[in-house]
C-alpha cells in the first residue's frame, strides 16, 4: 500500500505555533480532512482536496481518511492543538482497531502539536510547574458520574487541573456543576484562570479565584486552569499577576 496518513496537530491558534513538520506534511497532502474551522487555519493549494466535517463526526472522519489512504493517497487529518490530546489520533486508532485488516498495514504517523494547556500556561506564567492533570468536561463520550469522580480525585490528589471542553452550546451546564463540586472542596482563594482563544485574535485571559470565578465565562474555546493548594499569584503592579505553581511541593523556592 503506497498511501500515507498523517494526523497533524496545528496548535491552538497562533501561526508561529504550527511546527515546520506540520506545515511540510500539510503541503505534501493530496487530501485533507478536518473540522471546518481548523481547515480555515491552514494554507492550502487548489490542487489539494479538502473534506470538511462537523466537529462531532470524528469517527466518520477517521474512517473516510483511512479509506482514502488505503486507496493510495497522501492524506492529512488536521487536529487542533496536539492530535493526541482529546483529538483525532485516538479516533484514527479506534477506526483501525475496528476496521478492515489492511488498515493496520497503512503508513500512519502522528505529528505532535502544542496543546491548549501549554499555550494557556505560557500566557499565565507557570501554573503547570508542578504535578497537574487534564480532564475533558465533555460528557459526549463518558458519563458525568465519571467526570465528577475524576474531579474529586484530582482535588484529593491536589493536582492543578486543566479543564478541556468546559462548555458548549449543547452542554452549557457542566462547567457550573464542575465549579460547584470544586468550590465545595477547595479553598475559595485558589487561583483560577479562564484562557479563551489563546493565540487567536479574540484571545481573552481572565485570572480570578475559585470563590469569585464565574463559570459562565467558559465556552468551547476556553481552557480553564484551577490551581492546587500551592498555586499562587506573583503580583506585578498594574499588570496581570503571574500564576505560579512552584516546583517544590513544600512551596519554597
Ligand atoms: N487537541 C486539542 C484539544 C481539543 S479539545 C489540544 O491539544 O489543545 C477542544 C478544547 O481544547 C476546547 O474546548 C478548549 O478547552 C481547548 N482549546 C483548544 N484551542 C484553544 C485555544 N486556542 N485557547 C483555549 N483553549 C483551547
PDB file of C-alpha atoms and ligand atoms in Angstrom:
ATOM      1  CA  UNK A   1       0.000   0.000   0.000  1.00  0.00           C
ATOM      2  CA  UNK A   2       1.523   3.323  -1.013  1.00  0.00           C
ATOM      3  CA  UNK A   3      -0.871   5.644   0.799  1.00  0.00           C
ATOM      4  CA  UNK A   4       0.058   7.527   3.887  1.00  0.00           C
ATOM      5  CA  UNK A   5      -1.985   9.094   6.660  1.00  0.00           C
ATOM      6  CA  UNK A   6      -0.576  11.860   8.841  1.00  0.00           C
ATOM      7  CA  UNK A   7      -2.532  13.133  11.828  1.00  0.00           C
ATOM      8  CA  UNK A   8      -1.256  16.652  12.168  1.00  0.00           C
ATOM      9  CA  UNK A   9      -1.530  18.953  15.173  1.00  0.00           C
ATOM     10  CA  UNK A  10      -1.709  22.613  14.187  1.00  0.00           C
ATOM     11  CA  UNK A  11      -1.548  24.062  17.698  1.00  0.00           C
ATOM     12  CA  UNK A  12      -4.217  26.154  19.419  1.00  0.00           C
ATOM     13  CA  UNK A  13      -4.190  29.184  17.149  1.00  0.00           C
ATOM     14  CA  UNK A  14      -1.132  31.320  16.548  1.00  0.00           C
ATOM     15  CA  UNK A  15       0.632  30.763  13.237  1.00  0.00           C
ATOM     16  CA  UNK A  16       4.014  30.687  14.988  1.00  0.00           C
ATOM     17  CA  UNK A  17       2.879  27.674  16.981  1.00  0.00           C
ATOM     18  CA  UNK A  18       2.459  25.448  13.907  1.00  0.00           C
ATOM     19  CA  UNK A  19       5.567  23.270  13.665  1.00  0.00           C
ATOM     20  CA  UNK A  20       7.652  23.184  10.461  1.00  0.00           C
ATOM     21  CA  UNK A  21       6.967  19.427  10.373  1.00  0.00           C
ATOM     22  CA  UNK A  22       3.187  20.041  10.383  1.00  0.00           C
ATOM     23  CA  UNK A  23       3.485  22.690   7.665  1.00  0.00           C
ATOM     24  CA  UNK A  24       5.526  20.324   5.467  1.00  0.00           C
ATOM     25  CA  UNK A  25       3.079  17.441   5.900  1.00  0.00           C
ATOM     26  CA  UNK A  26       0.110  19.665   5.014  1.00  0.00           C
ATOM     27  CA  UNK A  27       1.908  20.972   1.912  1.00  0.00           C
ATOM     28  CA  UNK A  28       2.526  17.401   0.682  1.00  0.00           C
ATOM     29  CA  UNK A  29      -1.027  16.149   1.224  1.00  0.00           C
ATOM     30  CA  UNK A  30      -3.432  15.346  -1.578  1.00  0.00           C
ATOM     31  CA  UNK A  31      -6.476  15.034   0.657  1.00  0.00           C
ATOM     32  CA  UNK A  32      -7.011  16.987   3.850  1.00  0.00           C
ATOM     33  CA  UNK A  33      -9.657  16.081   6.404  1.00  0.00           C
ATOM     34  CA  UNK A  34     -10.705  18.188   9.344  1.00  0.00           C
ATOM     35  CA  UNK A  35     -13.223  20.245  11.178  1.00  0.00           C
ATOM     36  CA  UNK A  36     -14.109  23.260   9.030  1.00  0.00           C
ATOM     37  CA  UNK A  37     -12.699  25.846  11.456  1.00  0.00           C
ATOM     38  CA  UNK A  38      -9.334  24.101  11.557  1.00  0.00           C
ATOM     39  CA  UNK A  39      -9.077  23.842   7.776  1.00  0.00           C
ATOM     40  CA  UNK A  40      -9.521  27.612   7.593  1.00  0.00           C
ATOM     41  CA  UNK A  41      -6.338  27.995   9.632  1.00  0.00           C
ATOM     42  CA  UNK A  42      -4.041  26.169   7.198  1.00  0.00           C
ATOM     43  CA  UNK A  43      -2.883  27.401   3.812  1.00  0.00           C
ATOM     44  CA  UNK A  44      -3.886  25.093   1.011  1.00  0.00           C
ATOM     45  CA  UNK A  45      -3.268  24.969  -2.710  1.00  0.00           C
ATOM     46  CA  UNK A  46      -6.084  24.489  -5.234  1.00  0.00           C
ATOM     47  CA  UNK A  47      -4.781  21.008  -6.163  1.00  0.00           C
ATOM     48  CA  UNK A  48      -5.483  19.788  -2.635  1.00  0.00           C
ATOM     49  CA  UNK A  49      -8.857  18.282  -1.883  1.00  0.00           C
ATOM     50  CA  UNK A  50     -10.424  19.281   1.416  1.00  0.00           C
ATOM     51  CA  UNK A  51     -13.019  17.267   3.283  1.00  0.00           C
ATOM     52  CA  UNK A  52     -14.699  19.431   5.888  1.00  0.00           C
ATOM     53  CA  UNK A  53     -16.761  17.903   8.615  1.00  0.00           C
ATOM     54  CA  UNK A  54     -18.621  18.717  11.768  1.00  0.00           C
ATOM     55  CA  UNK A  55     -16.630  18.612  14.982  1.00  0.00           C
ATOM     56  CA  UNK A  56     -18.652  15.729  16.374  1.00  0.00           C
ATOM     57  CA  UNK A  57     -18.201  13.394  13.414  1.00  0.00           C
ATOM     58  CA  UNK A  58     -14.729  12.286  14.444  1.00  0.00           C
ATOM     59  CA  UNK A  59     -15.054   8.553  13.851  1.00  0.00           C
ATOM     60  CA  UNK A  60     -16.684   9.017  10.431  1.00  0.00           C
ATOM     61  CA  UNK A  61     -13.908  11.430   9.501  1.00  0.00           C
ATOM     62  CA  UNK A  62     -11.287   8.929  10.672  1.00  0.00           C
ATOM     63  CA  UNK A  63     -12.817   6.125   8.595  1.00  0.00           C
ATOM     64  CA  UNK A  64     -13.082   8.290   5.490  1.00  0.00           C
ATOM     65  CA  UNK A  65      -9.455   9.396   5.831  1.00  0.00           C
ATOM     66  CA  UNK A  66      -8.240   5.803   6.319  1.00  0.00           C
ATOM     67  CA  UNK A  67     -10.240   4.573   3.332  1.00  0.00           C
ATOM     68  CA  UNK A  68      -8.701   7.307   1.171  1.00  0.00           C
ATOM     69  CA  UNK A  69      -5.170   6.457   2.360  1.00  0.00           C
ATOM     70  CA  UNK A  70      -5.886   2.778   1.604  1.00  0.00           C
ATOM     71  CA  UNK A  71      -6.592   3.840  -1.991  1.00  0.00           C
ATOM     72  CA  UNK A  72      -3.032   5.140  -2.159  1.00  0.00           C
ATOM     73  CA  UNK A  73      -3.490   8.851  -1.437  1.00  0.00           C
ATOM     74  CA  UNK A  74      -1.333  11.025   0.795  1.00  0.00           C
ATOM     75  CA  UNK A  75      -3.821  12.054   3.445  1.00  0.00           C
ATOM     76  CA  UNK A  76      -3.629  14.551   6.272  1.00  0.00           C
ATOM     77  CA  UNK A  77      -6.102  14.757   9.137  1.00  0.00           C
ATOM     78  CA  UNK A  78      -5.833  18.141  10.802  1.00  0.00           C
ATOM     79  CA  UNK A  79      -6.353  18.408  14.538  1.00  0.00           C
ATOM     80  CA  UNK A  80      -6.252  21.474  16.766  1.00  0.00           C
ATOM     81  CA  UNK A  81      -3.605  21.598  19.454  1.00  0.00           C
ATOM     82  CA  UNK A  82      -1.931  18.225  19.846  1.00  0.00           C
ATOM     83  CA  UNK A  83      -3.656  15.391  17.962  1.00  0.00           C
ATOM     84  CA  UNK A  84      -3.079  13.044  20.880  1.00  0.00           C
ATOM     85  CA  UNK A  85      -4.915  15.196  23.448  1.00  0.00           C
ATOM     86  CA  UNK A  86      -8.725  14.763  23.270  1.00  0.00           C
ATOM     87  CA  UNK A  87      -8.448  14.712  19.494  1.00  0.00           C
ATOM     88  CA  UNK A  88      -8.135  12.821  16.230  1.00  0.00           C
ATOM     89  CA  UNK A  89      -5.220  10.446  16.895  1.00  0.00           C
ATOM     90  CA  UNK A  90      -7.349   8.258  19.175  1.00  0.00           C
ATOM     91  CA  UNK A  91     -10.254   8.322  16.691  1.00  0.00           C
ATOM     92  CA  UNK A  92      -7.906   7.089  13.954  1.00  0.00           C
ATOM     93  CA  UNK A  93      -6.659   4.153  16.021  1.00  0.00           C
ATOM     94  CA  UNK A  94     -10.204   3.299  17.168  1.00  0.00           C
ATOM     95  CA  UNK A  95     -11.200   3.146  13.497  1.00  0.00           C
ATOM     96  CA  UNK A  96      -8.152   0.999  12.664  1.00  0.00           C
ATOM     97  CA  UNK A  97      -8.910  -1.352  15.550  1.00  0.00           C
ATOM     98  CA  UNK A  98     -12.496  -1.893  14.334  1.00  0.00           C
ATOM     99  CA  UNK A  99     -11.779  -1.636  10.604  1.00  0.00           C
ATOM    100  CA  UNK A 100     -10.535  -3.913   7.818  1.00  0.00           C
ATOM    101  CA  UNK A 101      -7.245  -5.758   8.422  1.00  0.00           C
ATOM    102  CA  UNK A 102      -5.396  -3.904   5.654  1.00  0.00           C
ATOM    103  CA  UNK A 103      -5.762  -0.582   7.517  1.00  0.00           C
ATOM    104  CA  UNK A 104      -3.276  -1.943  10.074  1.00  0.00           C
ATOM    105  CA  UNK A 105      -0.583  -2.034   7.390  1.00  0.00           C
ATOM    106  CA  UNK A 106      -1.090   1.600   6.404  1.00  0.00           C
ATOM    107  CA  UNK A 107       1.715   4.080   6.950  1.00  0.00           C
ATOM    108  CA  UNK A 108       0.224   6.180   9.773  1.00  0.00           C
ATOM    109  CA  UNK A 109       2.095   8.929  11.595  1.00  0.00           C
ATOM    110  CA  UNK A 110       1.095  11.335  14.347  1.00  0.00           C
ATOM    111  CA  UNK A 111       2.728  14.755  14.202  1.00  0.00           C
ATOM    112  CA  UNK A 112       2.591  16.465  17.595  1.00  0.00           C
ATOM    113  CA  UNK A 113       1.410  19.990  18.206  1.00  0.00           C
ATOM    114  CA  UNK A 114       1.290  22.472  21.029  1.00  0.00           C
ATOM    115  CA  UNK A 115      -1.702  21.693  23.238  1.00  0.00           C
ATOM    116  CA  UNK A 116      -4.079  24.388  24.518  1.00  0.00           C
ATOM    117  CA  UNK A 117      -2.998  23.876  28.123  1.00  0.00           C
ATOM    118  CA  UNK A 118       0.613  24.612  27.234  1.00  0.00           C
ATOM    119  CA  UNK A 119      -0.333  27.764  25.337  1.00  0.00           C
ATOM    120  CA  UNK A 120      -2.621  28.917  28.160  1.00  0.00           C
ATOM    121  CA  UNK A 121       0.044  28.156  30.771  1.00  0.00           C
ATOM    122  CA  UNK A 122       2.600  30.191  28.843  1.00  0.00           C
ATOM    123  CA  UNK A 123       0.316  33.237  28.842  1.00  0.00           C
ATOM    124  CA  UNK A 124      -0.397  32.889  32.560  1.00  0.00           C
ATOM    125  CA  UNK A 125       3.141  32.310  33.850  1.00  0.00           C
ATOM    126  CA  UNK A 126       3.848  28.841  35.204  1.00  0.00           C
ATOM    127  CA  UNK A 127       0.596  27.322  36.511  1.00  0.00           C
ATOM    128  CA  UNK A 128       1.648  23.806  35.430  1.00  0.00           C
ATOM    129  CA  UNK A 129       5.045  23.988  37.127  1.00  0.00           C
ATOM    130  CA  UNK A 130       4.252  21.041  39.388  1.00  0.00           C
ATOM    131  CA  UNK A 131       2.008  17.952  39.007  1.00  0.00           C
ATOM    132  CA  UNK A 132      -1.171  18.549  37.061  1.00  0.00           C
ATOM    133  CA  UNK A 133      -3.896  16.646  35.267  1.00  0.00           C
ATOM    134  CA  UNK A 134      -6.097  17.298  32.258  1.00  0.00           C
ATOM    135  CA  UNK A 135      -9.806  16.473  32.312  1.00  0.00           C
ATOM    136  CA  UNK A 136     -12.291  16.921  29.495  1.00  0.00           C
ATOM    137  CA  UNK A 137     -15.710  18.045  30.706  1.00  0.00           C
ATOM    138  CA  UNK A 138     -17.390  16.759  27.582  1.00  0.00           C
ATOM    139  CA  UNK A 139     -19.950  14.157  28.523  1.00  0.00           C
ATOM    140  CA  UNK A 140     -20.486  13.055  24.923  1.00  0.00           C
ATOM    141  CA  UNK A 141     -18.109  10.150  25.425  1.00  0.00           C
ATOM    142  CA  UNK A 142     -18.267   9.485  29.163  1.00  0.00           C
ATOM    143  CA  UNK A 143     -20.937   9.856  31.832  1.00  0.00           C
ATOM    144  CA  UNK A 144     -20.981  12.800  34.238  1.00  0.00           C
ATOM    145  CA  UNK A 145     -20.516  10.391  37.177  1.00  0.00           C
ATOM    146  CA  UNK A 146     -17.024   9.548  35.869  1.00  0.00           C
ATOM    147  CA  UNK A 147     -16.186  13.211  35.328  1.00  0.00           C
ATOM    148  CA  UNK A 148     -17.306  14.066  38.868  1.00  0.00           C
ATOM    149  CA  UNK A 149     -15.319  11.139  40.281  1.00  0.00           C
ATOM    150  CA  UNK A 150     -12.188  12.309  38.458  1.00  0.00           C
ATOM    151  CA  UNK A 151     -12.618  15.905  39.597  1.00  0.00           C
ATOM    152  CA  UNK A 152     -12.911  14.677  43.185  1.00  0.00           C
ATOM    153  CA  UNK A 153      -9.813  12.509  42.777  1.00  0.00           C
ATOM    154  CA  UNK A 154      -7.906  15.441  41.288  1.00  0.00           C
ATOM    155  CA  UNK A 155      -8.828  17.579  44.297  1.00  0.00           C
ATOM    156  CA  UNK A 156      -7.884  14.722  46.620  1.00  0.00           C
ATOM    157  CA  UNK A 157      -4.507  14.420  44.860  1.00  0.00           C
ATOM    158  CA  UNK A 158      -4.075  18.215  44.999  1.00  0.00           C
ATOM    159  CA  UNK A 159      -3.287  18.398  41.288  1.00  0.00           C
ATOM    160  CA  UNK A 160      -3.519  21.566  39.251  1.00  0.00           C
ATOM    161  CA  UNK A 161      -6.441  20.830  36.920  1.00  0.00           C
ATOM    162  CA  UNK A 162      -6.614  21.787  33.243  1.00  0.00           C
ATOM    163  CA  UNK A 163     -10.216  21.580  32.049  1.00  0.00           C
ATOM    164  CA  UNK A 164     -10.736  20.997  28.331  1.00  0.00           C
ATOM    165  CA  UNK A 165     -14.145  21.223  26.614  1.00  0.00           C
ATOM    166  CA  UNK A 166     -15.611  23.136  29.574  1.00  0.00           C
ATOM    167  CA  UNK A 167     -18.855  24.064  27.830  1.00  0.00           C
ATOM    168  CA  UNK A 168     -20.614  24.101  24.532  1.00  0.00           C
ATOM    169  CA  UNK A 169     -23.999  25.246  23.323  1.00  0.00           C
ATOM    170  CA  UNK A 170     -25.260  21.686  23.727  1.00  0.00           C
ATOM    171  CA  UNK A 171     -23.734  21.388  27.217  1.00  0.00           C
ATOM    172  CA  UNK A 172     -23.845  24.788  28.922  1.00  0.00           C
ATOM    173  CA  UNK A 173     -24.252  23.389  32.451  1.00  0.00           C
ATOM    174  CA  UNK A 174     -21.379  21.003  33.099  1.00  0.00           C
ATOM    175  CA  UNK A 175     -18.911  23.752  33.925  1.00  0.00           C
ATOM    176  CA  UNK A 176     -21.358  25.052  36.562  1.00  0.00           C
ATOM    177  CA  UNK A 177     -21.636  21.544  38.026  1.00  0.00           C
ATOM    178  CA  UNK A 178     -17.849  21.201  37.973  1.00  0.00           C
ATOM    179  CA  UNK A 179     -17.321  24.524  39.741  1.00  0.00           C
ATOM    180  CA  UNK A 180     -19.952  23.657  42.375  1.00  0.00           C
ATOM    181  CA  UNK A 181     -18.016  20.453  43.068  1.00  0.00           C
ATOM    182  CA  UNK A 182     -14.658  22.273  43.201  1.00  0.00           C
ATOM    183  CA  UNK A 183     -15.966  25.153  45.330  1.00  0.00           C
ATOM    184  CA  UNK A 184     -17.286  22.677  47.899  1.00  0.00           C
ATOM    185  CA  UNK A 185     -13.872  21.033  48.220  1.00  0.00           C
ATOM    186  CA  UNK A 186     -11.154  23.644  47.653  1.00  0.00           C
ATOM    187  CA  UNK A 187     -10.174  26.938  49.272  1.00  0.00           C
ATOM    188  CA  UNK A 188     -12.019  29.954  47.812  1.00  0.00           C
ATOM    189  CA  UNK A 189      -8.731  31.791  47.262  1.00  0.00           C
ATOM    190  CA  UNK A 190      -7.415  29.083  44.889  1.00  0.00           C
ATOM    191  CA  UNK A 191      -6.274  30.849  41.685  1.00  0.00           C
ATOM    192  CA  UNK A 192      -8.374  30.058  38.628  1.00  0.00           C
ATOM    193  CA  UNK A 193      -7.765  31.131  35.023  1.00  0.00           C
ATOM    194  CA  UNK A 194     -10.064  31.187  32.019  1.00  0.00           C
ATOM    195  CA  UNK A 195      -7.896  31.259  28.905  1.00  0.00           C
ATOM    196  CA  UNK A 196     -10.044  31.836  25.843  1.00  0.00           C
ATOM    197  CA  UNK A 197      -8.963  31.537  22.192  1.00  0.00           C
ATOM    198  CA  UNK A 198      -5.293  31.624  23.130  1.00  0.00           C
ATOM    199  CA  UNK A 199      -3.142  32.637  20.171  1.00  0.00           C
ATOM    200  CA  UNK A 200      -6.121  33.906  18.150  1.00  0.00           C
ATOM    201  CA  UNK A 201      -7.260  37.468  17.539  1.00  0.00           C
ATOM    202  CA  UNK A 202     -10.041  37.203  20.099  1.00  0.00           C
ATOM    203  CA  UNK A 203      -7.784  35.878  22.876  1.00  0.00           C
ATOM    204  CA  UNK A 204      -9.030  36.760  26.362  1.00  0.00           C
ATOM    205  CA  UNK A 205      -7.439  35.776  29.654  1.00  0.00           C
ATOM    206  CA  UNK A 206      -9.263  36.116  32.968  1.00  0.00           C
ATOM    207  CA  UNK A 207      -7.449  35.446  36.207  1.00  0.00           C
ATOM    208  CA  UNK A 208      -9.603  35.132  39.308  1.00  0.00           C
ATOM    209  CA  UNK A 209     -10.152  32.935  42.353  1.00  0.00           C
ATOM    210  CA  UNK A 210     -12.334  29.904  42.816  1.00  0.00           C
ATOM    211  CA  UNK A 211     -14.556  31.857  45.203  1.00  0.00           C
ATOM    212  CA  UNK A 212     -15.154  34.636  42.677  1.00  0.00           C
ATOM    213  CA  UNK A 213     -14.997  32.690  39.423  1.00  0.00           C
ATOM    214  CA  UNK A 214     -17.924  32.962  37.052  1.00  0.00           C
ATOM    215  CA  UNK A 215     -18.112  29.583  35.277  1.00  0.00           C
ATOM    216  CA  UNK A 216     -20.275  31.273  32.635  1.00  0.00           C
ATOM    217  CA  UNK A 217     -17.050  32.765  31.223  1.00  0.00           C
ATOM    218  CA  UNK A 218     -16.111  29.389  29.788  1.00  0.00           C
ATOM    219  CA  UNK A 219     -17.148  28.439  26.281  1.00  0.00           C
ATOM    220  CA  UNK A 220     -15.957  25.929  23.667  1.00  0.00           C
ATOM    221  CA  UNK A 221     -12.788  27.927  23.019  1.00  0.00           C
ATOM    222  CA  UNK A 222     -11.778  28.179  26.670  1.00  0.00           C
ATOM    223  CA  UNK A 223      -9.226  26.234  28.653  1.00  0.00           C
ATOM    224  CA  UNK A 224      -9.740  26.537  32.404  1.00  0.00           C
ATOM    225  CA  UNK A 225      -6.873  26.080  34.844  1.00  0.00           C
ATOM    226  CA  UNK A 226      -7.676  25.530  38.523  1.00  0.00           C
ATOM    227  CA  UNK A 227      -4.731  25.802  40.899  1.00  0.00           C
ATOM    228  CA  UNK A 228      -3.565  23.326  43.523  1.00  0.00           C
ATOM    229  CA  UNK A 229      -3.276  24.331  47.179  1.00  0.00           C
ATOM    230  CA  UNK A 230       0.255  25.575  46.354  1.00  0.00           C
ATOM    231  CA  UNK A 231      -0.627  27.684  43.308  1.00  0.00           C
ATOM    232  CA  UNK A 232      -0.226  31.411  43.966  1.00  0.00           C
ATOM    233  CA  UNK A 233      -0.040  34.759  42.248  1.00  0.00           C
ATOM    234  CA  UNK A 234       3.110  36.811  41.717  1.00  0.00           C
ATOM    235  CA  UNK A 235       1.907  40.416  41.743  1.00  0.00           C
ATOM    236  CA  UNK A 236       3.459  42.894  39.326  1.00  0.00           C
ATOM    237  CA  UNK A 237       1.834  46.274  39.817  1.00  0.00           C
ATOM    238  CA  UNK A 238      -0.986  47.078  37.446  1.00  0.00           C
ATOM    239  CA  UNK A 239      -0.199  44.185  35.109  1.00  0.00           C
ATOM    240  CA  UNK A 240      -1.984  40.869  35.484  1.00  0.00           C
ATOM    241  CA  UNK A 241      -0.150  38.819  38.117  1.00  0.00           C
ATOM    242  CA  UNK A 242       1.742  35.703  37.088  1.00  0.00           C
ATOM    243  CA  UNK A 243       0.136  32.414  38.072  1.00  0.00           C
ATOM    244  CA  UNK A 244       2.736  30.172  39.673  1.00  0.00           C
ATOM    245  CA  UNK A 245       2.712  26.591  40.860  1.00  0.00           C
ATOM    246  CA  UNK A 246       6.171  26.260  42.393  1.00  0.00           C
ATOM    247  CA  UNK A 247       8.352  23.268  41.536  1.00  0.00           C
ATOM    248  CA  UNK A 248       8.682  22.145  45.151  1.00  0.00           C
ATOM    249  CA  UNK A 249       5.542  20.915  46.880  1.00  0.00           C
ATOM    250  CA  UNK A 250       6.759  22.414  50.144  1.00  0.00           C
ATOM    251  CA  UNK A 251       6.031  25.715  48.406  1.00  0.00           C
ATOM    252  CA  UNK A 252       9.568  27.046  48.776  1.00  0.00           C
ATOM    253  CA  UNK A 253      11.784  28.367  46.012  1.00  0.00           C
TER     254      UNK A 253
HETATM  255  N1  LIG B   1      -6.283  18.619  20.779  1.00  0.00           N
HETATM  256  C1  LIG B   1      -6.586  19.900  21.398  1.00  0.00           C
HETATM  257  C2  LIG B   1      -7.796  19.818  22.316  1.00  0.00           C
HETATM  258  C3  LIG B   1      -9.085  19.524  21.594  1.00  0.00           C
HETATM  259  S1  LIG B   1     -10.463  19.547  22.669  1.00  0.00           S
HETATM  260  C4  LIG B   1      -5.360  20.404  22.134  1.00  0.00           C
HETATM  261  O1  LIG B   1      -4.391  19.654  22.314  1.00  0.00           O
HETATM  262  O2  LIG B   1      -5.367  21.577  22.541  1.00  0.00           O
HETATM  263  C5  LIG B   1     -11.050  21.216  22.405  1.00  0.00           C
HETATM  264  C6  LIG B   1     -10.810  22.047  23.646  1.00  0.00           C
HETATM  265  O3  LIG B   1      -9.447  22.493  23.659  1.00  0.00           O
HETATM  266  C7  LIG B   1     -11.615  23.335  23.711  1.00  0.00           C
HETATM  267  O4  LIG B   1     -12.931  23.119  24.194  1.00  0.00           O
HETATM  268  C8  LIG B   1     -10.789  24.155  24.687  1.00  0.00           C
HETATM  269  O5  LIG B   1     -10.987  23.699  26.004  1.00  0.00           O
HETATM  270  C9  LIG B   1      -9.364  23.768  24.271  1.00  0.00           C
HETATM  271  N2  LIG B   1      -8.785  24.716  23.304  1.00  0.00           N
HETATM  272  C10 LIG B   1      -8.480  24.475  22.013  1.00  0.00           C
HETATM  273  N3  LIG B   1      -7.925  25.582  21.450  1.00  0.00           N
HETATM  274  C11 LIG B   1      -7.875  26.519  22.417  1.00  0.00           C
HETATM  275  C12 LIG B   1      -7.389  27.871  22.466  1.00  0.00           C
HETATM  276  N4  LIG B   1      -6.842  28.479  21.396  1.00  0.00           N
HETATM  277  N5  LIG B   1      -7.495  28.545  23.633  1.00  0.00           N
HETATM  278  C13 LIG B   1      -8.031  27.953  24.724  1.00  0.00           C
HETATM  279  N6  LIG B   1      -8.487  26.683  24.737  1.00  0.00           N
HETATM  280  C14 LIG B   1      -8.421  25.976  23.598  1.00  0.00           C
END
